[in-house]
C-alpha atoms as a printed R data frame, in Angstrom:
    type eleno elety resid chain resno       x       y       z
1   ATOM     1    CA   MET     A     1  12.037 -17.507 -11.839
2   ATOM     2    CA   ARG     A     2  14.329 -14.650 -10.796
3   ATOM     3    CA   ILE     A     3  12.030 -11.918  -9.457
4   ATOM     4    CA   LEU     A     4  13.038  -8.389  -8.512
5   ATOM     5    CA   VAL     A     5  10.918  -6.739  -5.811
6   ATOM     6    CA   THR     A     6  11.263  -2.983  -5.437
7   ATOM     7    CA   GLY     A     7  10.412  -1.822  -1.928
8   ATOM     8    CA   GLY     A     8  10.947  -5.383  -0.742
9   ATOM     9    CA   ALA     A     9  12.085  -4.300   2.735
10  ATOM    10    CA   GLY     A    10   8.815  -2.464   3.298
11  ATOM    11    CA   PHE     A    11   5.596  -3.496   4.977
12  ATOM    12    CA   ILE     A    12   3.892  -5.277   2.065
13  ATOM    13    CA   GLY     A    13   7.096  -6.036   0.189
14  ATOM    14    CA   SER     A    14   8.619  -8.132   2.956
15  ATOM    15    CA   TYR     A    15   5.580 -10.438   2.967
16  ATOM    16    CA   VAL     A    16   5.740 -10.716  -0.821
17  ATOM    17    CA   VAL     A    17   9.429 -11.694  -0.582
18  ATOM    18    CA   GLU     A    18   8.706 -14.385   2.003
19  ATOM    19    CA   GLN     A    19   5.921 -15.903  -0.077
20  ATOM    20    CA   LEU     A    20   7.996 -15.880  -3.270
21  ATOM    21    CA   LEU     A    21  10.914 -17.622  -1.568
22  ATOM    22    CA   ALA     A    22   8.526 -20.185  -0.092
23  ATOM    23    CA   LYS     A    23   7.537 -21.019  -3.677
24  ATOM    24    CA   ASP     A    24  11.203 -21.542  -4.653
25  ATOM    25    CA   HIS     A    25  11.653 -18.371  -6.707
26  ATOM    26    CA   ALA     A    26  14.951 -16.480  -6.562
27  ATOM    27    CA   VAL     A    27  14.289 -13.004  -5.164
28  ATOM    28    CA   ARG     A    28  16.310  -9.821  -5.525
29  ATOM    29    CA   VAL     A    29  15.168  -6.882  -3.389
30  ATOM    30    CA   VAL     A    30  15.802  -3.253  -4.309
31  ATOM    31    CA   ASP     A    31  15.123  -0.815  -1.468
32  ATOM    32    CA   ASN     A    32  16.680   2.481  -0.336
33  ATOM    33    CA   LEU     A    33  15.660   1.793   3.307
34  ATOM    34    CA   GLU     A    34  14.007   5.188   3.733
35  ATOM    35    CA   GLY     A    35  10.647   3.551   4.439
36  ATOM    36    CA   GLY     A    36  11.634  -0.114   4.566
37  ATOM    37    CA   ARG     A    37  13.659  -1.855   7.267
38  ATOM    38    CA   LEU     A    38  16.168  -4.670   7.052
39  ATOM    39    CA   ASP     A    39  14.548  -6.083  10.170
40  ATOM    40    CA   ASN     A    40  11.473  -6.870   8.054
41  ATOM    41    CA   LEU     A    41  13.664  -9.273   6.049
42  ATOM    42    CA   ARG     A    42  15.373 -10.884   9.023
43  ATOM    43    CA   ALA     A    43  13.617 -14.235   8.473
44  ATOM    44    CA   VAL     A    44  14.931 -14.550   4.895
45  ATOM    45    CA   ALA     A    45  18.287 -12.762   5.123
46  ATOM    46    CA   GLU     A    46  20.296 -16.014   4.961
47  ATOM    47    CA   HIS     A    47  18.127 -17.709   2.341
48  ATOM    48    CA   PRO     A    48  20.328 -18.955  -0.521
49  ATOM    49    CA   GLN     A    49  17.961 -17.552  -3.165
50  ATOM    50    CA   PHE     A    50  17.692 -14.074  -1.645
51  ATOM    51    CA   GLU     A    51  19.798 -11.022  -2.368
52  ATOM    52    CA   PHE     A    52  19.477  -7.392  -1.318
53  ATOM    53    CA   HIS     A    53  20.493  -4.222  -3.157
54  ATOM    54    CA   GLN     A    54  20.309  -0.914  -1.304
55  ATOM    55    CA   THR     A    55  19.340   1.170  -4.328
56  ATOM    56    CA   ASP     A    56  17.030   4.130  -4.860
57  ATOM    57    CA   ILE     A    57  14.561   3.909  -7.753
58  ATOM    58    CA   ARG     A    58  15.225   7.611  -8.406
59  ATOM    59    CA   ASP     A    59  18.809   6.705  -9.363
60  ATOM    60    CA   ALA     A    60  18.331   5.329 -12.875
61  ATOM    61    CA   ASP     A    61  21.972   4.359 -13.404
62  ATOM    62    CA   SER     A    62  22.317   2.300 -10.226
63  ATOM    63    CA   LEU     A    63  18.858   0.842 -10.665
64  ATOM    64    CA   GLY     A    64  19.596  -0.502 -14.131
65  ATOM    65    CA   ARG     A    65  22.478  -2.614 -12.843
66  ATOM    66    CA   ALA     A    66  20.162  -4.401 -10.392
67  ATOM    67    CA   PHE     A    67  17.932  -5.701 -13.205
68  ATOM    68    CA   ALA     A    68  20.502  -7.965 -14.864
69  ATOM    69    CA   GLY     A    69  19.110 -11.462 -15.376
70  ATOM    70    CA   VAL     A    70  15.662 -10.649 -13.948
71  ATOM    71    CA   ASP     A    71  12.586 -12.419 -15.373
72  ATOM    72    CA   TRP     A    72   9.747 -10.662 -13.547
73  ATOM    73    CA   VAL     A    73   9.345  -7.457 -11.496
74  ATOM    74    CA   ILE     A    74   7.000  -6.594  -8.634
75  ATOM    75    CA   HIS     A    75   7.098  -2.827  -8.166
76  ATOM    76    CA   LEU     A    76   6.115  -1.787  -4.636
77  ATOM    77    CA   ALA     A    77   8.620   1.013  -3.967
78  ATOM    78    CA   GLY     A    78   7.112   4.437  -3.370
79  ATOM    79    CA   ILE     A    79   6.218   6.986  -0.734
80  ATOM    80    CA   ALA     A    80   2.803   7.263   0.884
81  ATOM    81    CA   ASP     A    81   0.742   9.467   3.245
82  ATOM    82    CA   ILE     A    82  -1.545  12.345   2.384
83  ATOM    83    CA   VAL     A    83  -0.169  15.317   4.294
84  ATOM    84    CA   PRO     A    84   3.477  15.075   3.159
85  ATOM    85    CA   SER     A    85   2.293  14.738  -0.435
86  ATOM    86    CA   ILE     A    86   0.436  18.040  -0.109
87  ATOM    87    CA   GLU     A    87   3.445  19.741   1.449
88  ATOM    88    CA   GLN     A    88   6.160  18.153  -0.722
89  ATOM    89    CA   PRO     A    89   4.588  17.256  -4.086
90  ATOM    90    CA   ARG     A    90   7.911  17.317  -5.955
91  ATOM    91    CA   ASP     A    91   9.248  14.507  -3.770
92  ATOM    92    CA   TYR     A    92   6.194  12.398  -4.544
93  ATOM    93    CA   PHE     A    93   6.494  12.954  -8.284
94  ATOM    94    CA   ALA     A    94  10.225  12.195  -8.167
95  ATOM    95    CA   THR     A    95   9.658   8.838  -6.464
96  ATOM    96    CA   ASN     A    96   6.209   7.627  -7.496
97  ATOM    97    CA   VAL     A    97   6.236   8.879 -11.096
98  ATOM    98    CA   GLN     A    98   9.859   9.351 -12.235
99  ATOM    99    CA   GLY     A    99  10.934   6.422 -10.052
100 ATOM   100    CA   THR     A   100   8.301   4.211 -11.676
101 ATOM   101    CA   LEU     A   101   9.471   5.339 -15.108
102 ATOM   102    CA   ASN     A   102  13.013   4.362 -14.112
103 ATOM   103    CA   VAL     A   103  11.803   0.923 -12.994
104 ATOM   104    CA   ILE     A   104   9.854   0.093 -16.138
105 ATOM   105    CA   GLU     A   105  12.605   1.410 -18.409
106 ATOM   106    CA   ALA     A   106  15.203  -0.666 -16.555
107 ATOM   107    CA   ALA     A   107  12.873  -3.642 -16.882
108 ATOM   108    CA   ARG     A   108  12.384  -3.084 -20.609
109 ATOM   109    CA   GLN     A   109  16.084  -2.718 -21.293
110 ATOM   110    CA   ALA     A   110  16.864  -5.855 -19.262
111 ATOM   111    CA   GLY     A   111  14.338  -7.939 -21.198
112 ATOM   112    CA   VAL     A   112  11.972  -8.440 -18.267
113 ATOM   113    CA   LYS     A   113   8.814 -10.269 -19.328
114 ATOM   114    CA   ARG     A   114   6.287  -9.258 -16.649
115 ATOM   115    CA   ILE     A   115   5.694  -6.354 -14.251
116 ATOM   116    CA   VAL     A   116   3.168  -6.249 -11.419
117 ATOM   117    CA   TYR     A   117   2.566  -2.742 -10.053
118 ATOM   118    CA   ALA     A   118   1.290  -1.785  -6.609
119 ATOM   119    CA   ALA     A   119  -1.439   0.707  -7.490
120 ATOM   120    CA   SER     A   120  -3.673   2.490  -4.992
121 ATOM   121    CA   SER     A   121  -7.420   2.585  -4.498
122 ATOM   122    CA   SER     A   122  -6.930   6.247  -3.569
123 ATOM   123    CA   CYS     A   123  -7.120   6.898  -7.331
124 ATOM   124    CA   TYR     A   124 -10.925   6.576  -7.028
125 ATOM   125    CA   GLY     A   125 -11.097   9.600  -4.727
126 ATOM   126    CA   ILE     A   126 -14.700   9.843  -3.585
127 ATOM   127    CA   PRO     A   127 -16.418   7.294  -5.847
128 ATOM   128    CA   ASP     A   128 -20.032   7.243  -6.995
129 ATOM   129    CA   GLU     A   129 -20.458   3.494  -6.607
130 ATOM   130    CA   TYR     A   130 -20.006   1.005  -3.746
131 ATOM   131    CA   PRO     A   131 -18.573  -1.549  -3.958
132 ATOM   132    CA   THR     A   132 -16.290   0.316  -6.341
133 ATOM   133    CA   PRO     A   133 -15.373  -1.481  -9.599
134 ATOM   134    CA   GLU     A   134 -12.230  -0.968 -11.645
135 ATOM   135    CA   THR     A   135 -14.293   0.880 -14.256
136 ATOM   136    CA   SER     A   136 -14.993   3.763 -11.849
137 ATOM   137    CA   PRO     A   137 -13.396   7.037 -12.974
138 ATOM   138    CA   ALA     A   138 -10.114   8.143 -11.439
139 ATOM   139    CA   ARG     A   139 -10.555  11.231  -9.238
140 ATOM   140    CA   PRO     A   140  -7.378  11.645  -7.154
141 ATOM   141    CA   GLU     A   141  -7.950  14.036  -4.264
142 ATOM   142    CA   TYR     A   142  -4.321  14.727  -3.275
143 ATOM   143    CA   PRO     A   143  -0.830  14.439  -4.788
144 ATOM   144    CA   TYR     A   144  -0.068  10.984  -3.361
145 ATOM   145    CA   ALA     A   145  -3.152   9.537  -5.067
146 ATOM   146    CA   LEU     A   146  -2.344  11.325  -8.318
147 ATOM   147    CA   THR     A   147   1.258  10.116  -8.402
148 ATOM   148    CA   LYS     A   148   0.253   6.504  -7.780
149 ATOM   149    CA   TYR     A   149  -2.326   6.748 -10.553
150 ATOM   150    CA   LEU     A   150   0.209   8.264 -12.956
151 ATOM   151    CA   GLY     A   151   2.571   5.405 -12.125
152 ATOM   152    CA   GLU     A   152  -0.193   2.957 -12.970
153 ATOM   153    CA   GLN     A   153  -0.772   4.716 -16.295
154 ATOM   154    CA   LEU     A   154   2.943   4.537 -17.116
155 ATOM   155    CA   VAL     A   155   3.072   0.804 -16.413
156 ATOM   156    CA   GLY     A   156   0.036   0.122 -18.575
157 ATOM   157    CA   HIS     A   157   1.321   2.308 -21.399
158 ATOM   158    CA   TRP     A   158   4.728   0.581 -21.416
159 ATOM   159    CA   GLY     A   159   2.873  -2.718 -21.598
160 ATOM   160    CA   ARG     A   160   0.887  -1.644 -24.646
161 ATOM   161    CA   VAL     A   161   3.752   0.044 -26.504
162 ATOM   162    CA   TYR     A   162   6.669  -2.251 -25.658
163 ATOM   163    CA   GLY     A   163   4.894  -5.575 -25.208
164 ATOM   164    CA   LEU     A   164   5.520  -6.024 -21.491
165 ATOM   165    CA   GLU     A   165   3.003  -8.175 -19.622
166 ATOM   166    CA   THR     A   166   1.626  -5.855 -16.932
167 ATOM   167    CA   VAL     A   167  -0.834  -6.171 -14.062
168 ATOM   168    CA   SER     A   168  -1.756  -3.351 -11.670
169 ATOM   169    CA   LEU     A   169  -3.252  -4.212  -8.288
170 ATOM   170    CA   ARG     A   170  -5.269  -1.412  -6.698
171 ATOM   171    CA   LEU     A   171  -4.848  -1.983  -2.975
172 ATOM   172    CA   PHE     A   172  -7.494  -1.104  -0.398
173 ATOM   173    CA   ASN     A   173  -6.432  -0.195   3.166
174 ATOM   174    CA   VAL     A   174  -3.752  -2.805   3.807
175 ATOM   175    CA   TYR     A   175  -3.018  -3.592   7.458
176 ATOM   176    CA   GLY     A   176  -1.095  -6.144   9.502
177 ATOM   177    CA   PRO     A   177   2.099  -6.640  11.527
178 ATOM   178    CA   ARG     A   178   5.094  -4.629  10.271
179 ATOM   179    CA   VAL     A   179   2.836  -1.803   9.101
180 ATOM   180    CA   ARG     A   180   4.992   1.313   8.960
181 ATOM   181    CA   THR     A   181   4.989   3.364  12.151
182 ATOM   182    CA   ASN     A   182   7.652   5.955  11.395
183 ATOM   183    CA   GLY     A   183   7.176   9.288   9.667
184 ATOM   184    CA   ALA     A   184   4.140  11.467   9.294
185 ATOM   185    CA   TYR     A   185   0.692  11.052  10.769
186 ATOM   186    CA   GLY     A   186  -0.905   8.339   8.642
187 ATOM   187    CA   ALA     A   187  -2.786   5.046   8.785
188 ATOM   188    CA   VAL     A   188  -5.316   4.466  11.527
189 ATOM   189    CA   PHE     A   189  -3.821   1.158  12.712
190 ATOM   190    CA   GLY     A   190  -0.447   2.699  13.513
191 ATOM   191    CA   VAL     A   191  -2.130   5.564  15.353
192 ATOM   192    CA   PHE     A   192  -4.496   3.384  17.371
193 ATOM   193    CA   LEU     A   193  -2.045   0.635  18.332
194 ATOM   194    CA   ALA     A   194   0.572   3.108  19.570
195 ATOM   195    CA   GLN     A   195  -2.136   4.792  21.650
196 ATOM   196    CA   LYS     A   196  -3.328   1.434  22.986
197 ATOM   197    CA   ALA     A   197   0.214   0.320  23.845
198 ATOM   198    CA   ASN     A   198   0.806   3.525  25.799
199 ATOM   199    CA   GLY     A   199  -2.560   3.623  27.578
200 ATOM   200    CA   ARG     A   200  -3.792   6.702  25.711
201 ATOM   201    CA   PRO     A   201  -7.278   7.373  24.281
202 ATOM   202    CA   LEU     A   202  -7.917   6.363  20.682
203 ATOM   203    CA   THR     A   203  -8.357   9.432  18.450
204 ATOM   204    CA   VAL     A   204 -11.437   8.740  16.328
205 ATOM   205    CA   VAL     A   205 -11.976  10.998  13.321
206 ATOM   206    CA   GLY     A   206 -15.528  12.378  13.205
207 ATOM   207    CA   ASP     A   207 -18.185  10.083  14.633
208 ATOM   208    CA   GLY     A   208 -16.362   6.876  13.672
209 ATOM   209    CA   THR     A   209 -19.120   5.584  11.404
210 ATOM   210    CA   GLN     A   210 -16.888   5.908   8.336
211 ATOM   211    CA   SER     A   211 -15.809   2.503   7.043
212 ATOM   212    CA   ARG     A   212 -12.774   1.071   5.302
213 ATOM   213    CA   ASP     A   213 -12.094  -2.035   3.242
214 ATOM   214    CA   PHE     A   214  -9.350  -3.244   5.599
215 ATOM   215    CA   THR     A   215  -7.380  -6.000   3.807
216 ATOM   216    CA   TYR     A   216  -4.865  -8.185   5.617
217 ATOM   217    CA   VAL     A   217  -1.294  -7.957   4.386
218 ATOM   218    CA   GLU     A   218  -0.743 -11.698   3.884
219 ATOM   219    CA   ASP     A   219  -3.771 -11.811   1.583
220 ATOM   220    CA   VAL     A   220  -2.420  -8.827  -0.339
221 ATOM   221    CA   ALA     A   221   1.016 -10.423  -0.696
222 ATOM   222    CA   ARG     A   222  -0.609 -13.579  -2.039
223 ATOM   223    CA   ALA     A   223  -2.396 -11.503  -4.675
224 ATOM   224    CA   PHE     A   224   0.990 -10.194  -5.885
225 ATOM   225    CA   VAL     A   225   2.442 -13.700  -6.054
226 ATOM   226    CA   MET     A   226  -0.564 -15.028  -7.953
227 ATOM   227    CA   ALA     A   227  -0.489 -12.071 -10.347
228 ATOM   228    CA   VAL     A   228   3.203 -12.395 -11.165
229 ATOM   229    CA   GLU     A   229   2.831 -16.164 -11.713
230 ATOM   230    CA   SER     A   230  -0.241 -15.724 -13.927
231 ATOM   231    CA   ASP     A   231  -0.494 -15.223 -17.672
232 ATOM   232    CA   LEU     A   232  -2.642 -12.078 -17.333
233 ATOM   233    CA   ALA     A   233  -1.579  -8.979 -19.249
234 ATOM   234    CA   GLY     A   234  -2.932  -5.444 -19.430
235 ATOM   235    CA   GLU     A   235  -5.121  -5.933 -16.353
236 ATOM   236    CA   ILE     A   236  -6.082  -3.600 -13.503
237 ATOM   237    CA   LEU     A   237  -7.523  -5.447 -10.497
238 ATOM   238    CA   ASN     A   238  -8.886  -4.339  -7.125
239 ATOM   239    CA   VAL     A   239  -7.520  -6.102  -4.042
240 ATOM   240    CA   GLY     A   240  -9.947  -5.846  -1.123
241 ATOM   241    CA   SER     A   241 -11.365  -7.867   1.737
242 ATOM   242    CA   GLY     A   242 -14.855  -8.324   0.319
243 ATOM   243    CA   GLY     A   243 -16.357  -6.103   3.011
244 ATOM   244    CA   HIS     A   244 -15.955  -2.808   4.824
245 ATOM   245    CA   TYR     A   245 -15.689  -2.128   8.538
246 ATOM   246    CA   SER     A   246 -16.391   0.981  10.563
247 ATOM   247    CA   ILE     A   247 -13.783   2.746  12.660
248 ATOM   248    CA   ASN     A   248 -16.130   2.246  15.585
249 ATOM   249    CA   ARG     A   249 -15.917  -1.528  15.020
250 ATOM   250    CA   LEU     A   250 -12.111  -1.282  15.012
251 ATOM   251    CA   VAL     A   251 -12.242   0.669  18.276
252 ATOM   252    CA   GLU     A   252 -14.495  -2.003  19.769
253 ATOM   253    CA   LEU     A   253 -12.003  -4.733  18.845
254 ATOM   254    CA   ILE     A   254  -8.967  -2.821  20.148
255 ATOM   255    CA   GLY     A   255 -10.664  -1.535  23.296
256 ATOM   256    CA   GLY     A   256  -9.979   1.590  25.321
257 ATOM   257    CA   GLU     A   257 -11.131   5.152  25.812
258 ATOM   258    CA   VAL     A   258 -11.992   7.313  22.841
259 ATOM   259    CA   VAL     A   259 -11.530  10.984  22.010
260 ATOM   260    CA   HIS     A   260 -12.917  12.499  18.811
261 ATOM   261    CA   VAL     A   261 -11.069  14.757  16.363
262 ATOM   262    CA   PRO     A   262 -12.632  16.733  13.469
263 ATOM   263    CA   LYS     A   263 -13.671  14.989  10.291
264 ATOM   264    CA   ARG     A   264 -11.187  15.606   7.479
265 ATOM   265    CA   PRO     A   265 -12.183  17.201   4.171
266 ATOM   266    CA   GLY     A   266 -11.800  15.323   0.905
267 ATOM   267    CA   GLU     A   267 -11.772  11.912   2.591
268 ATOM   268    CA   PRO     A   268 -14.383   9.284   1.635
269 ATOM   269    CA   ASP     A   269 -16.804   8.043   4.246
270 ATOM   270    CA   CYS     A   270 -16.410   4.571   2.772
271 ATOM   271    CA   THR     A   271 -13.903   2.505   0.832
272 ATOM   272    CA   PHE     A   272 -15.232  -0.804  -0.465
273 ATOM   273    CA   ALA     A   273 -13.697  -2.762  -3.342
274 ATOM   274    CA   ASP     A   274 -15.631  -4.667  -5.937
275 ATOM   275    CA   THR     A   275 -13.417  -7.765  -6.096
276 ATOM   276    CA   ARG     A   276 -15.328  -9.797  -8.655
277 ATOM   277    CA   LEU     A   277 -12.660  -9.290 -11.317
278 ATOM   278    CA   ILE     A   278  -9.683 -10.563  -9.302
279 ATOM   279    CA   ARG     A   279 -11.721 -13.525  -8.111
280 ATOM   280    CA   GLU     A   280 -12.632 -14.408 -11.707
281 ATOM   281    CA   ARG     A   281  -9.279 -13.692 -13.367
282 ATOM   282    CA   LEU     A   282  -6.872 -14.928 -10.686
283 ATOM   283    CA   GLY     A   283  -9.014 -17.134  -8.468
284 ATOM   284    CA   TRP     A   284  -7.818 -15.013  -5.524
285 ATOM   285    CA   GLU     A   285  -9.884 -14.914  -2.320
286 ATOM   286    CA   PRO     A   286  -9.066 -13.175   0.964
287 ATOM   287    CA   ALA     A   287  -8.429 -15.692   3.744
288 ATOM   288    CA   ILE     A   288  -8.075 -13.569   6.911
289 ATOM   289    CA   ASP     A   289 -11.243 -11.950   8.228
290 ATOM   290    CA   PHE     A   290 -11.185  -8.580   9.954
291 ATOM   291    CA   ASP     A   291 -11.639  -9.775  13.547
292 ATOM   292    CA   ASP     A   292  -8.843 -12.330  13.158
293 ATOM   293    CA   GLY     A   293  -6.543  -9.783  11.525
294 ATOM   294    CA   VAL     A   294  -7.013  -7.282  14.354
295 ATOM   295    CA   ALA     A   295  -6.429 -10.031  16.918
296 ATOM   296    CA   ARG     A   296  -3.125 -10.885  15.225
297 ATOM   297    CA   MET     A   297  -2.022  -7.274  15.490
298 ATOM   298    CA   LEU     A   298  -3.057  -6.996  19.136
299 ATOM   299    CA   ALA     A   299  -0.963 -10.090  19.898
300 ATOM   300    CA   SER     A   300   2.130  -7.985  19.209
301 ATOM   301    CA   ILE     A   301   0.935  -4.821  20.961
302 ATOM   302    CA   ASP     A   302   4.249  -4.413  22.811
303 ATOM   303    CA   ASP     A   303   5.950  -3.719  19.481
304 ATOM   304    CA   TRP     A   304   4.038  -0.440  19.303
305 ATOM   305    CA   GLN     A   305   5.427   1.076  22.510
306 ATOM   306    CA   ASP     A   306   7.962   3.211  20.651
307 ATOM   307    CA   ALA     A   307   5.823   4.125  17.629
308 ATOM   308    CA   PRO     A   308   4.871   7.805  17.151
309 ATOM   309    CA   LEU     A   309   2.245   8.738  19.729
310 ATOM   310    CA   TRP     A   310  -0.534  11.065  18.576
311 ATOM   311    CA   ASP     A   311  -3.055  13.119  20.538
312 ATOM   312    CA   PRO     A   312  -5.667  15.645  19.367
313 ATOM   313    CA   ASP     A   313  -3.252  18.587  19.524
314 ATOM   314    CA   SER     A   314  -0.451  16.907  17.576
315 ATOM   315    CA   ILE     A   315  -2.948  15.585  15.032
316 ATOM   316    CA   GLN     A   316  -4.316  19.092  14.541
317 ATOM   317    CA   ASP     A   317  -0.812  20.405  13.898
318 ATOM   318    CA   ALA     A   318   0.066  17.527  11.549
319 ATOM   319    CA   THR     A   319  -3.094  17.836   9.455
320 ATOM   320    CA   ARG     A   320  -3.180  21.625   9.142
321 ATOM   321    CA   SER     A   321  -2.202  21.481   5.462
322 ATOM   322    CA   TRP     A   322  -4.861  18.844   4.834
323 ATOM   323    CA   PHE     A   323  -7.618  21.165   6.056
324 ATOM   324    CA   ARG     A   324  -6.103  24.141   4.296
325 ATOM   325    CA   PHE     A   325  -5.925  22.645   0.799
326 ATOM   326    CA   LEU     A   326  -8.571  19.925   0.519
327 ATOM   327    CA   GLY     A   327 -12.354  20.018   0.495
328 ATOM   328    CA   GLY     A   328 -15.438  17.960  -0.210
329 ATOM   329    CA   GLU     A   329 -17.485  15.277   1.493
330 ATOM   330    CA   SER     A   330 -18.844  11.846   0.576
331 ATOM   331    CA   ALA     A   331 -21.292   9.228   1.731
332 ATOM   332    CA   CYS     A   332 -21.187   5.449   1.435
């Protein structure tokens, strides 16, 4: 099949592209290279069934031209991080909501049969139930989470109204090599590995007992490939590791000194996906356990030398808006 991958030069997208090409699909990547990097696609750049379009999903006219002849779409393009979404909500709506509308409209007009959307587990906010099933109510705590949830609603609605086959995958705490290191203060892996590479203390939020459903990127990419090749339609599925792991356990695996920074308001103490549905509907199982995944990242620790380096003072400055606007606590 000819498959278009938006955000295909990004962290998750580049793994999806590699796996699709390995299965003999023809892959067309659309990416504006604001978050993605051509270097992520270096291994497939000369593949005869690969093509790249530097196009922004906010540009509906240019985007439509990239959809000619496409059978299926995997929509990963978007912007992430909590703090910038609080400070620049219009940008997040323009990309994650209007951009998603542009993608699904281009897909509809091009006669695309199937769309798989990269949704976010952040839509659950601070859930009542652990592990958290897909039936849990949506309670977005910040604009990024809201915009990803609205994108998911658009995709599902277009499926119901226009007959597109749609699947949304709610991703939990994806990590692995190529994880984005540029831009605003964000994911814990990027923060910790840059600190480790530069011999600095690891900045642990709160007491470090909070846990996350860390899911390895190759497993996540495989879920996208299985979803787009399936005959499922109108489904929303969690993608998680089947467990949850404390920040203190991550620190133990990485090694090094620790310094603590204040606990952040509005952030769950636990994320933990109920993955029964994706196991039943797709037969998907995670293959990389947490210890192995961290070891794989540590094997390339030198790659983190030039990543943004955070300390307690710079973190305090970067998260000022977070503390100003958000509130609430949770327990696992």
